[in-house]
XYZ file of C-alpha atoms in Angstrom:
742
model
C -70.072 -18.173 -224.985
C -70.443 -21.346 -222.919
C -67.624 -22.573 -220.723
C -67.029 -26.280 -221.251
C -64.986 -26.418 -218.039
C -67.909 -25.268 -215.891
C -69.282 -28.103 -213.794
C -72.727 -28.597 -212.258
C -73.939 -30.983 -209.558
C -77.089 -33.100 -209.571
C -78.799 -30.423 -207.472
C -77.905 -27.831 -210.108
C -79.292 -30.045 -212.870
C -82.528 -30.412 -210.910
C -82.772 -26.628 -210.608
C -82.128 -26.189 -214.330
C -84.951 -28.573 -215.206
C -87.306 -27.607 -212.391
C -87.444 -31.127 -210.926
C -86.341 -32.901 -207.765
C -82.964 -34.605 -207.369
C -84.692 -37.985 -207.498
C -85.668 -37.272 -211.110
C -82.021 -36.598 -212.007
C -81.014 -39.924 -210.426
C -83.686 -41.679 -212.504
C -82.436 -40.050 -215.704
C -78.909 -41.258 -215.002
C -80.148 -44.826 -214.563
C -82.607 -44.933 -217.469
C -80.768 -42.998 -220.185
C -77.506 -44.424 -221.446
C -76.700 -41.137 -223.219
C -76.940 -39.051 -220.041
C -73.671 -37.059 -219.638
C -70.948 -38.859 -217.706
C -69.468 -37.317 -214.537
C -66.385 -35.165 -215.095
C -65.513 -34.464 -211.475
C -66.683 -34.522 -207.886
C -66.882 -37.754 -205.927
C -68.620 -41.072 -206.397
C -71.445 -40.053 -204.061
C -71.611 -36.439 -205.261
C -70.490 -36.317 -208.906
C -70.336 -33.198 -211.059
C -71.086 -32.869 -214.769
C -70.079 -30.529 -217.587
C -72.691 -27.775 -217.752
C -72.558 -27.524 -221.551
C -73.170 -31.291 -221.954
C -76.031 -31.239 -219.451
C -77.691 -28.255 -221.116
C -77.434 -29.936 -224.529
C -78.888 -33.218 -223.224
C -81.795 -31.514 -221.471
C -82.647 -29.570 -224.597
C -82.514 -32.708 -226.790
C -84.839 -34.519 -224.379
C -87.336 -31.662 -224.444
C -86.831 -31.048 -220.741
C -85.385 -27.575 -221.230
C -86.127 -24.900 -223.801
C -83.330 -22.570 -222.761
C -81.216 -22.148 -219.641
C -82.288 -18.877 -217.982
C -79.531 -16.280 -217.968
C -79.471 -16.048 -214.171
C -79.165 -19.818 -213.851
C -76.448 -20.045 -216.494
C -74.341 -17.353 -214.800
C -74.843 -18.956 -211.396
C -73.812 -22.378 -212.675
C -70.693 -20.860 -214.255
C -69.829 -19.302 -210.894
C -70.622 -22.395 -208.805
C -68.611 -24.657 -211.129
C -65.596 -22.363 -211.513
C -62.330 -24.349 -211.467
C -60.821 -22.022 -208.821
C -63.872 -22.244 -206.553
C -67.016 -20.190 -206.118
C -65.440 -17.587 -203.805
C -62.642 -16.690 -206.217
C -65.179 -16.553 -209.054
C -67.480 -14.324 -207.001
C -64.654 -11.867 -206.312
C -63.737 -11.799 -210.021
C -67.380 -11.203 -210.942
C -67.664 -8.469 -208.310
C -64.599 -6.667 -209.674
C -65.990 -6.782 -213.221
C -69.435 -5.604 -212.078
C -67.859 -2.697 -210.202
C -66.038 -1.711 -213.411
C -69.319 -1.985 -215.355
C -71.067 0.112 -212.708
C -68.393 2.809 -212.551
C -66.990 2.870 -216.114
C -69.267 1.019 -218.537
C -67.508 2.314 -221.648
C -64.171 0.968 -220.394
C -65.778 -2.450 -219.945
C -67.177 -2.368 -223.470
C -63.701 -1.639 -224.797
C -61.808 -4.353 -222.863
C -64.515 -7.002 -223.415
C -64.472 -6.657 -227.214
C -62.666 -9.527 -228.886
C -61.414 -12.832 -227.550
C -61.270 -14.119 -223.985
C -57.482 -13.864 -224.131
C -57.699 -10.153 -225.010
C -60.200 -9.601 -222.194
C -57.936 -11.298 -219.646
C -54.923 -9.284 -220.841
C -56.608 -5.853 -220.762
C -58.912 -6.207 -217.777
C -56.336 -6.040 -214.922
C -55.269 -2.509 -215.868
C -58.858 -1.290 -215.996
C -59.679 -3.004 -212.711
C -56.651 -1.513 -210.983
C -57.866 1.990 -211.797
C -61.424 1.491 -210.581
C -60.436 -0.502 -207.480
C -57.914 2.142 -206.477
C -60.474 4.908 -207.017
C -63.248 3.220 -205.005
C -61.377 1.087 -202.459
C -57.998 2.828 -202.142
C -54.677 1.051 -202.590
C -51.055 0.633 -201.549
C -50.191 3.964 -203.128
C -52.967 5.695 -201.208
C -52.063 8.908 -199.531
C -53.011 9.813 -195.972
C -56.490 8.845 -194.880
C -59.583 10.994 -195.200
C -59.619 13.578 -192.429
C -61.288 16.717 -191.131
C -60.393 19.367 -188.651
C -61.754 19.054 -185.156
C -64.611 21.242 -183.965
C -62.060 23.482 -182.210
C -59.998 23.929 -185.363
C -56.909 22.099 -184.124
C -54.084 21.692 -186.619
C -53.116 18.276 -187.955
C -50.925 16.201 -185.685
C -49.109 12.950 -186.213
C -50.019 10.069 -183.970
C -48.341 6.677 -183.567
C -49.689 4.239 -186.116
C -49.329 1.154 -183.967
C -51.254 -0.275 -181.058
C -50.603 -3.083 -178.629
C -51.194 -6.408 -180.301
C -51.207 -5.102 -183.867
C -48.110 -6.998 -184.912
C -49.076 -10.181 -183.099
C -49.402 -13.140 -185.495
C -52.998 -13.948 -186.357
C -54.465 -17.066 -184.769
C -57.660 -19.034 -185.155
C -60.461 -17.126 -186.841
C -63.706 -16.292 -185.024
C -66.320 -19.010 -185.044
C -68.771 -17.166 -187.286
C -66.492 -16.869 -190.302
C -65.461 -19.701 -192.629
C -61.896 -20.684 -193.433
C -60.335 -18.950 -196.355
C -61.027 -20.771 -199.590
C -58.435 -21.297 -202.294
C -58.408 -18.468 -204.768
C -59.641 -15.787 -202.360
C -58.137 -12.489 -203.387
C -58.177 -10.415 -200.217
C -54.964 -9.647 -198.367
C -54.350 -8.565 -194.777
C -54.218 -4.836 -194.339
C -51.652 -2.773 -192.521
C -52.925 -0.373 -189.859
C -54.766 2.715 -191.087
C -55.765 5.651 -188.964
C -58.395 7.938 -190.455
C -60.060 10.552 -188.301
C -63.504 12.054 -188.103
C -64.969 15.472 -187.563
C -64.725 15.063 -183.796
C -61.017 14.241 -183.678
C -57.878 16.107 -184.813
C -56.667 15.415 -188.336
C -54.383 12.398 -188.366
C -51.707 11.359 -190.847
C -51.524 7.599 -191.231
C -49.525 4.955 -192.984
C -50.825 3.752 -196.363
C -53.015 0.655 -196.377
C -53.483 -2.289 -198.716
C -57.053 -2.588 -199.920
C -59.090 -5.719 -199.249
C -59.388 -6.632 -202.944
C -56.188 -7.289 -204.862
C -56.397 -6.827 -208.633
C -56.567 -10.260 -210.323
C -53.903 -11.000 -212.909
C -54.527 -11.956 -216.531
C -53.864 -15.700 -215.981
C -56.215 -15.649 -212.979
C -58.956 -13.952 -215.007
C -58.756 -16.122 -218.137
C -60.804 -19.069 -216.722
C -63.370 -16.518 -215.518
C -63.883 -14.847 -218.908
C -67.157 -16.664 -219.768
C -68.475 -15.914 -216.281
C -67.585 -12.225 -216.569
C -69.314 -11.933 -219.940
C -72.399 -13.633 -218.499
C -72.341 -11.342 -215.457
C -72.129 -8.322 -217.766
C -75.119 -9.610 -219.723
C -77.033 -10.043 -216.470
C -76.027 -6.535 -215.359
C -77.455 -5.155 -218.601
C -80.806 -6.685 -217.605
C -81.017 -5.897 -213.888
C -78.112 -3.563 -213.060
C -74.628 -4.284 -211.733
C -75.561 -4.021 -208.051
C -78.564 -6.324 -208.409
C -76.503 -8.822 -210.412
C -73.877 -9.021 -207.655
C -76.539 -9.271 -204.927
C -78.159 -12.148 -206.814
C -74.892 -14.083 -207.178
C -73.834 -13.426 -203.584
C -77.284 -14.376 -202.309
C -77.261 -17.639 -204.232
C -73.798 -18.469 -202.888
C -74.872 -17.806 -199.299
C -78.055 -19.791 -199.809
C -76.085 -22.723 -201.249
C -73.692 -22.767 -198.253
C -75.896 -22.007 -195.220
C -73.630 -23.716 -192.682
C -70.525 -21.774 -193.652
C -71.838 -18.324 -192.767
C -73.617 -16.717 -189.830
C -75.761 -13.982 -191.340
C -77.338 -10.954 -189.697
C -81.016 -10.693 -190.763
C -81.820 -7.464 -192.609
C -84.537 -6.431 -190.112
C -82.105 -6.774 -187.219
C -79.379 -4.910 -189.132
C -81.798 -2.041 -189.788
C -82.738 -1.850 -186.097
C -79.078 -1.757 -185.041
C -78.319 1.013 -187.548
C -81.302 3.051 -186.308
C -80.145 2.711 -182.700
C -76.703 3.977 -183.681
C -78.239 6.980 -185.426
C -76.879 9.027 -188.340
C -73.113 8.810 -188.690
C -70.480 9.989 -191.152
C -67.876 7.375 -190.217
C -69.028 3.834 -189.405
C -66.934 0.790 -188.469
C -67.846 -2.897 -188.465
C -64.850 -4.813 -187.054
C -66.401 -8.258 -187.785
C -68.121 -7.383 -191.038
C -69.001 -10.828 -192.398
C -70.980 -10.182 -195.594
C -71.519 -6.499 -194.821
C -75.196 -6.573 -193.777
C -74.726 -4.035 -190.959
C -72.866 -1.454 -193.046
C -75.395 -1.806 -195.866
C -78.147 -0.906 -193.372
C -76.585 2.459 -192.488
C -78.411 5.520 -193.812
C -76.392 7.127 -196.606
C -74.919 10.572 -195.852
C -72.743 12.923 -197.916
C -69.033 12.291 -197.424
C -69.677 9.040 -195.579
C -66.799 6.648 -194.831
C -67.382 2.948 -194.149
C -64.702 0.789 -192.506
C -64.889 -3.006 -192.526
C -62.615 -5.753 -191.251
C -62.998 -9.536 -191.042
C -60.653 -12.378 -190.222
C -61.703 -14.187 -193.423
C -60.030 -12.505 -196.433
C -62.747 -13.678 -198.823
C -65.473 -12.047 -196.721
C -63.477 -8.832 -196.428
C -63.116 -8.709 -200.221
C -66.773 -9.494 -200.930
C -67.959 -6.925 -198.388
C -65.739 -4.212 -199.866
C -67.104 -4.885 -203.361
C -70.672 -5.093 -202.066
C -70.423 -1.749 -200.274
C -68.766 -0.057 -203.257
C -71.652 -1.188 -205.462
C -74.230 -0.230 -202.824
C -73.444 3.489 -202.379
C -70.996 6.286 -203.146
C -69.523 6.186 -199.629
C -65.791 5.816 -199.204
C -65.107 2.130 -198.569
C -62.167 0.812 -196.553
C -61.865 -2.963 -196.232
C -59.240 -5.008 -194.433
C -58.620 -8.680 -193.703
C -57.200 -9.817 -190.408
C -58.000 -10.822 -186.843
C -59.435 -7.592 -185.423
C -58.534 -8.188 -181.777
C -54.968 -9.295 -182.553
C -54.238 -7.181 -185.648
C -56.557 -4.177 -185.716
C -56.420 -2.501 -189.134
C -57.663 0.867 -187.826
C -55.899 1.544 -184.492
C -56.225 5.336 -184.798
C -59.831 5.444 -186.046
C -62.353 7.399 -183.986
C -65.673 6.615 -185.620
C -69.087 8.168 -185.117
C -70.653 4.694 -184.894
C -69.601 1.064 -184.537
C -71.923 -1.777 -185.530
C -70.846 -5.325 -184.773
C -72.125 -8.912 -184.775
C -69.026 -10.539 -183.262
C -68.275 -14.261 -182.985
C -69.766 -15.792 -179.840
C -68.052 -17.941 -177.184
C -64.590 -17.721 -178.735
C -61.945 -18.994 -176.301
C -58.896 -18.358 -178.486
C -59.424 -14.609 -178.960
C -55.965 -13.474 -177.824
C -56.263 -13.530 -174.041
C -52.621 -14.512 -173.499
C -51.119 -12.091 -176.039
C -53.209 -8.996 -175.257
C -52.987 -8.763 -171.467
C -51.558 -5.214 -171.557
C -53.532 -3.877 -174.508
C -54.593 -0.244 -174.130
C -58.160 -1.068 -175.196
C -59.066 -2.695 -171.855
C -60.143 0.557 -170.161
C -62.901 -1.188 -168.230
C -60.972 -4.283 -167.166
C -59.082 -7.183 -168.724
C -61.637 -9.694 -170.058
C -61.469 -13.275 -168.834
C -60.627 -15.997 -171.331
C -64.327 -16.940 -171.430
C -65.455 -13.340 -172.024
C -64.462 -12.737 -175.658
C -67.660 -10.725 -176.152
C -66.534 -8.170 -173.548
C -63.263 -7.835 -175.460
C -65.316 -6.874 -178.545
C -67.347 -4.419 -176.444
C -64.193 -2.650 -175.311
C -62.695 -2.722 -178.808
C -65.819 -0.975 -180.098
C -65.615 1.682 -177.370
C -61.910 2.237 -178.118
C -62.708 2.958 -181.785
C -65.459 5.487 -181.024
C -65.084 9.235 -180.950
C -66.259 10.916 -177.759
C -70.040 10.767 -177.775
C -70.094 8.098 -180.516
C -72.485 5.140 -180.321
C -71.799 1.420 -180.682
C -74.443 -1.294 -181.076
C -73.382 -4.928 -180.649
C -75.313 -8.192 -180.888
C -74.549 -10.328 -177.817
C -75.500 -13.756 -176.446
C -77.671 -13.366 -173.316
C -75.120 -15.003 -171.005
C -72.831 -11.958 -171.298
C -75.337 -9.942 -169.261
C -75.125 -12.237 -166.248
C -71.931 -14.378 -166.226
C -70.046 -13.873 -162.958
C -66.696 -13.753 -164.759
C -67.704 -10.488 -166.434
C -69.399 -8.700 -163.543
C -66.490 -6.313 -162.801
C -66.327 -5.088 -166.396
C -70.127 -4.725 -166.523
C -70.012 -2.731 -163.289
C -67.372 -0.335 -164.651
C -69.299 0.106 -167.913
C -72.316 1.120 -165.828
C -70.479 3.431 -163.413
C -68.800 5.407 -166.183
C -71.953 5.688 -168.288
C -70.612 3.675 -171.224
C -73.489 1.140 -171.312
C -76.626 3.065 -172.237
C -79.184 0.364 -173.092
C -79.640 -3.392 -173.196
C -82.399 -4.886 -175.356
C -83.544 -8.507 -175.075
C -84.678 -9.653 -178.525
C -87.357 -12.304 -179.127
C -86.404 -15.916 -179.765
C -85.737 -16.406 -183.473
C -84.378 -12.910 -184.158
C -80.945 -14.118 -185.376
C -78.803 -17.266 -185.323
C -78.639 -19.184 -183.068
C -82.427 -18.971 -183.352
C -83.148 -20.985 -180.216
C -82.049 -18.288 -177.721
C -83.141 -14.670 -177.160
C -80.088 -12.591 -178.095
C -79.335 -9.143 -176.677
C -78.430 -5.788 -178.184
C -75.963 -3.661 -176.232
C -76.045 0.068 -176.944
C -72.869 1.794 -175.774
C -71.583 5.337 -175.922
C -68.049 6.551 -175.419
C -68.490 8.924 -172.471
C -67.470 12.526 -173.033
C -68.282 13.153 -169.366
C -69.421 11.073 -166.391
C -73.205 11.409 -165.882
C -74.327 12.858 -162.557
C -77.070 10.264 -162.006
C -76.358 7.460 -164.474
C -79.221 5.265 -165.668
C -79.434 2.425 -168.173
C -82.425 1.532 -170.348
C -83.570 -2.110 -170.195
C -86.014 -3.400 -172.834
C -87.554 -6.868 -173.201
C -89.258 -7.625 -176.538
C -89.751 -11.342 -175.927
C -93.532 -10.966 -176.253
C -93.121 -10.305 -179.994
C -91.719 -13.764 -180.825
C -93.359 -15.398 -183.842
C -94.836 -18.861 -184.077
C -92.556 -21.702 -185.115
C -89.675 -20.514 -187.298
C -91.593 -17.650 -188.851
C -89.459 -15.117 -186.974
C -90.529 -12.295 -184.653
C -92.929 -9.465 -185.399
C -90.192 -7.092 -186.527
C -92.499 -4.105 -186.940
C -93.590 -4.413 -183.298
C -90.006 -5.013 -182.096
C -88.730 -1.993 -184.008
C -91.469 0.330 -182.776
C -91.128 -0.762 -179.153
C -87.322 -0.508 -179.036
C -86.972 2.789 -180.906
C -89.834 4.475 -179.032
C -88.293 3.547 -175.677
C -84.757 4.481 -176.796
C -85.777 7.862 -178.208
C -87.799 8.688 -175.096
C -84.798 7.744 -172.942
C -82.411 9.800 -175.067
C -84.752 12.780 -175.205
C -85.654 12.915 -171.512
C -82.465 11.479 -170.072
C -84.631 10.440 -167.151
C -87.244 7.889 -166.088
C -88.843 5.686 -168.743
C -91.222 2.979 -167.549
C -93.454 0.787 -169.693
C -94.676 -2.204 -167.668
C -93.479 -5.490 -169.035
C -91.554 -3.807 -171.868
C -89.050 -1.102 -170.881
C -87.637 0.709 -167.863
C -84.768 3.092 -167.220
C -82.984 1.729 -164.156
C -80.647 3.757 -161.919
C -77.199 2.224 -162.117
C -76.981 1.990 -158.326
C -79.789 -0.626 -158.392
C -77.713 -2.898 -160.621
C -74.394 -2.714 -158.772
C -74.883 -5.727 -156.526
C -72.701 -8.835 -156.258
C -73.933 -10.239 -159.594
C -74.415 -7.093 -161.729
C -77.038 -9.079 -163.645
C -78.339 -6.953 -166.534
C -80.935 -9.380 -167.965
C -83.942 -7.080 -168.621
C -86.563 -9.613 -167.502
C -85.120 -9.495 -163.957
C -85.653 -5.760 -163.590
C -88.819 -4.896 -165.527
C -92.165 -4.488 -163.748
C -94.869 -6.932 -164.911
C -97.590 -5.834 -167.288
C -100.712 -4.353 -165.698
C -102.660 -7.105 -163.933
C -106.121 -5.795 -164.824
C -105.377 -5.994 -168.511
C -104.120 -9.551 -168.065
C -107.322 -10.691 -166.335
C -109.489 -9.084 -169.009
C -107.457 -10.720 -171.749
C -107.777 -14.137 -170.079
C -111.544 -13.754 -169.937
C -111.632 -12.877 -173.630
C -109.352 -15.801 -174.503
C -111.579 -18.176 -172.530
C -114.664 -16.982 -174.407
C -112.937 -17.385 -177.795
C -111.723 -20.821 -176.755
C -115.291 -21.909 -175.955
C -116.593 -20.616 -179.288
C -113.792 -22.396 -181.157
C -114.449 -25.686 -179.359
C -118.127 -25.535 -180.321
C -117.168 -24.772 -183.925
C -114.706 -27.669 -183.928
C -117.427 -30.025 -182.701
C -119.760 -28.839 -185.482
C -117.023 -29.400 -188.084
C -116.135 -32.899 -186.897
C -116.327 -35.238 -189.931
C -119.269 -37.663 -189.978
C -118.708 -41.357 -189.428
C -116.853 -42.951 -192.340
C -118.615 -45.502 -194.508
C -116.659 -48.653 -195.297
C -115.888 -49.227 -199.010
C -113.552 -51.535 -200.971
C -110.270 -50.006 -202.237
C -110.803 -47.977 -205.417
C -109.090 -48.991 -208.684
C -108.877 -45.658 -210.476
C -106.689 -45.001 -213.524
C -103.863 -42.781 -212.284
C -101.846 -39.902 -213.686
C -98.983 -37.845 -212.232
C -98.441 -34.146 -211.627
C -95.608 -34.247 -214.185
C -97.900 -35.666 -216.875
C -100.589 -33.076 -216.098
C -97.991 -30.292 -216.344
C -96.761 -31.527 -219.716
C -100.364 -31.744 -220.956
C -101.059 -28.162 -219.887
C -103.684 -29.120 -217.287
C -101.691 -27.315 -214.624
C -98.681 -24.999 -214.333
C -95.804 -25.943 -212.018
C -93.571 -23.234 -210.497
C -90.838 -23.370 -207.851
C -90.096 -20.811 -205.139
C -87.543 -18.109 -205.870
C -84.381 -16.753 -204.239
C -85.213 -13.066 -204.483
C -87.896 -10.601 -205.380
C -89.121 -7.068 -205.097
C -89.195 -5.364 -201.713
C -92.338 -5.080 -199.540
C -93.932 -8.292 -200.821
C -94.967 -10.771 -198.082
C -93.389 -14.168 -198.629
C -95.123 -17.492 -198.013
C -92.512 -19.823 -196.497
C -92.568 -23.589 -196.116
C -92.954 -23.082 -192.357
C -96.044 -20.914 -192.967
C -97.579 -23.697 -195.050
C -96.795 -26.365 -192.448
C -98.195 -24.225 -189.591
C -101.171 -22.898 -191.627
C -100.339 -19.275 -190.758
C -100.150 -16.052 -192.757
C -97.085 -15.257 -194.926
C -94.233 -14.287 -192.608
C -91.006 -14.526 -194.599
C -88.733 -12.278 -196.606
C -86.520 -12.815 -199.641
C -83.347 -10.931 -200.589
C -84.259 -7.800 -202.512
C -83.524 -8.177 -206.209
C -85.089 -7.619 -209.585
C -85.712 -11.336 -209.985
C -89.363 -11.895 -210.845
C -91.024 -13.444 -207.794
C -93.678 -16.152 -208.170
C -96.891 -14.585 -206.816
C -99.714 -16.759 -205.553
C -103.292 -16.588 -206.828
C -106.577 -17.886 -205.332
C -106.960 -21.574 -206.136
C -103.222 -22.302 -206.375
C -102.007 -25.373 -204.506
C -98.693 -24.980 -202.628
C -96.637 -28.019 -201.540
C -93.505 -28.055 -199.322
C -90.764 -30.304 -200.726
C -88.673 -30.786 -197.564
C -89.466 -32.443 -194.250
C -91.407 -35.544 -195.188
C -94.868 -34.234 -194.221
C -98.050 -34.797 -196.259
C -99.118 -31.173 -196.648
C -100.746 -29.178 -199.424
C -102.340 -25.739 -199.019
C -104.953 -24.146 -201.248
C -104.362 -20.398 -201.559
C -107.340 -18.284 -200.500
C -108.081 -14.589 -201.059
C -106.283 -13.585 -197.843
C -103.021 -15.285 -198.883
C -103.171 -14.413 -202.596
C -100.488 -12.034 -203.812
C -97.745 -13.364 -201.547
C -94.425 -14.363 -203.088
C -93.566 -18.060 -203.139
C -90.644 -18.841 -200.825
C -87.861 -21.379 -201.122
C -88.530 -25.122 -200.791
C -92.095 -24.680 -202.078
C -93.709 -25.809 -205.327
C -96.815 -24.082 -206.685
C -99.378 -25.919 -208.800
C -101.864 -23.740 -210.720
C -104.594 -26.040 -212.093
C -106.763 -25.312 -215.105
C -110.156 -24.951 -213.385
C -111.925 -26.453 -216.397
C -109.988 -29.686 -215.944
C -108.911 -29.971 -212.284
C -110.617 -28.921 -209.050
C -108.024 -27.288 -206.683
C -109.374 -28.932 -203.513
C -109.473 -32.325 -205.219
C -105.842 -31.812 -206.263
C -104.709 -30.716 -202.782
C -106.576 -33.526 -201.043
C -105.100 -36.363 -203.080
C -101.598 -34.858 -202.850
C -101.833 -35.257 -199.065
C -102.249 -39.019 -199.154
C -99.602 -40.759 -197.037
C -98.933 -43.536 -199.543
C -98.802 -40.975 -202.359
C -96.141 -38.941 -200.546
C -94.132 -42.023 -199.634
C -93.780 -43.202 -203.239
C -92.812 -39.713 -204.436
C -90.161 -39.037 -201.762
C -86.424 -39.587 -201.773
C -84.375 -39.914 -198.613
C -80.977 -38.494 -197.687
C -79.064 -38.982 -194.455
C -80.669 -35.963 -192.776
C -83.741 -34.982 -194.801
C -86.614 -36.169 -196.956
C -87.311 -34.485 -200.292
C -90.559 -34.710 -202.218
C -90.529 -34.937 -206.018
C -93.845 -33.199 -206.710
C -93.892 -34.346 -210.344
C -94.206 -37.965 -209.180
C -97.287 -37.376 -207.011
C -100.304 -39.241 -208.382
C -103.960 -38.341 -208.928
C -106.895 -40.469 -210.120
C -108.400 -39.645 -213.505
C -111.949 -38.603 -212.558
C -114.612 -36.454 -214.244
C -114.743 -32.863 -213.046
C -118.078 -33.339 -211.243
C -116.670 -36.295 -209.314
C -113.559 -34.242 -208.509
C -115.760 -31.521 -207.021
C -117.539 -34.040 -204.779
C -114.176 -35.096 -203.356
C -113.035 -31.467 -203.269
C -115.984 -30.424 -201.114
C -115.127 -33.146 -198.591
C -111.438 -32.202 -198.578
C -112.371 -28.548 -198.032
C -114.529 -29.469 -195.034
C -111.595 -31.454 -193.596
C -109.348 -28.413 -194.049
C -111.792 -26.214 -192.108
C -111.902 -28.813 -189.311
C -108.097 -28.932 -189.222
C -107.840 -25.142 -189.012
C -110.361 -25.044 -186.159
C -108.347 -27.682 -184.277
C -105.147 -25.666 -184.709
C -106.860 -22.481 -183.524
C -108.352 -24.226 -180.487
C -104.906 -25.616 -179.625
C -103.298 -22.150 -179.751
C -106.062 -20.586 -177.653
C -105.861 -23.416 -175.135
C -102.109 -22.979 -174.736
C -102.573 -19.204 -174.341
C -105.256 -19.730 -171.669
C -103.192 -22.248 -169.700
C -100.045 -20.097 -169.809
C -101.987 -16.977 -168.798
C -103.669 -18.740 -165.878
C -100.333 -20.015 -164.558
C -98.829 -16.523 -164.843
C -101.836 -14.846 -163.236
C -101.978 -17.268 -160.309
C -98.251 -17.032 -159.652
C -98.012 -13.216 -159.817
C -101.187 -12.630 -157.770
C -103.294 -11.004 -160.485
C -105.704 -13.978 -160.568
C -107.230 -15.438 -157.395
C -107.556 -19.220 -156.926
C -111.326 -18.938 -156.183
């Protein structure tokens, strides 16, 4: 059943038809029967999805709207907003996942019947999986010493303080969000006495019938999608598309980084994320029997989505709460085995004035400019003795003078166990090398305390391709496990060192790893420079051999022209666009890889969506950025998944030569006439790119010349990289004494 109230933007229409936004603008101008706007603004109008789908089908521009796209458009155009629709869809998918027969019963009949019966069914499943206001005392165990249950106070300093401005890495609450602030809850773990706590409100409130009625078509579509790919995958797809459509509203933790943080924390039965965002850190935790996951975020919509996401992800007990964690902690009595946290950075209004006497500041009262050290101490306060916390921190926290007293006390008492400097590009903001702090709540003061310092900056990737995560992971975990196992000296020149705390307790207490690590072995550096110099010489000679011959002057050609769109309609080539998800373990070719002419380096969210896989002879074109670039896929790149903002052209070899196609697509004038311009970006409409109509033999003559130019360009790029490496290495060697000036 289609929802006539669902609206779609011009960008959504372009995605439905597989074209650029410029094509949609042309259709609006040229076709008087194009659907009229029903909402939005004059500069960004929206259209009725049903009318658009009908028009596209009548024009032969669309055979059928794919199910995934139809469900996404219903969600994006929901009258109550995408966030409210996503929560409704998540609730229904959780019911389908947990009690499919109940869903089949309530969904039979009209939309009105569905909206009337669904709240009761949802209340049962949400209470069972996420708890509720009628929930009894929290999950608990006896301590290792067999202590009897005791009652503890269920309040903490600052809990009843009114919430203030949200952290900078969470968006404002959108209308229709269905999460509600939680009252304090105090579960205990196997290392703490059993604790009776006050009941808590769950993060997801059961929608009412009137709230659900506009969502009925969306819920039926989501159920249909779940029948194809599974309820969890359906929710991940919708959530991923929402995050991808609103990149500036959310600060996400990359999955590779989340996995590393979870591995550093180690196996845990109870895990807390006090700034959960979209739940990436808790999803990375290894599943264990009887596991309990606790999440809190200042944005109610994120708290609700994370609770639903975690409930669909595993059978762990899920506890979600909305509220400002520092001012209104939902779990003041929790003593968790592990805390994982990507807190907001550089937050001035974190509660400095209200929380001066809070019991959490065991290591010193943080300055107004040190909100990150408030999160560090909150994490330590929520750990059981011996528990581990891993937090993502901006690098300035390791060296700012305003935090040196707290850093010194963390070191003296053995709470700070390791500090890892990540490569540039590991997580947003991508321009700075962030740090990981590994902390442990001390169960005793170490006799000779040491802290592990690790610097993985050498594993940074080129451009925006991201770091070499496999190398980062191996280096960090090997050093950490050796440090944990031996409890003594660990030294890996240029990479890791266990430093006695006494060496760090100077006036600055500067913990930046690069300041304390010994340099890499000089002999290896000199040998590497010699090898780089030899490769550089070989590459320069190759570049000279590949230099194009002198160009012969000729009058401008007057070929008959065709377009990529016409060739696609005639079946001479197949046009595909990059996807938003795919199967795990498939390398992804990104637009940055194409622009930099490097190997596939990206990842896509894991889903059952069929990825577009490249084949030898395909031509890949980036659609953003305004550059004249086209890449022919070779055997080494074949098999990679096509990333976002890329268009793949698969020519019929009996009609079109791939190198001829790629070469003419790179023409500057060709790209200029096929591009549209916004205030901040240029977008290429690949269908408008032009090619001359030439016989296949003539195409191959041009293709051979274009291929030779591509080899010359690659040699130039390689020579440039080697030259930069040689210059940087010579400067480093001369300045650290490992290379003599003679």
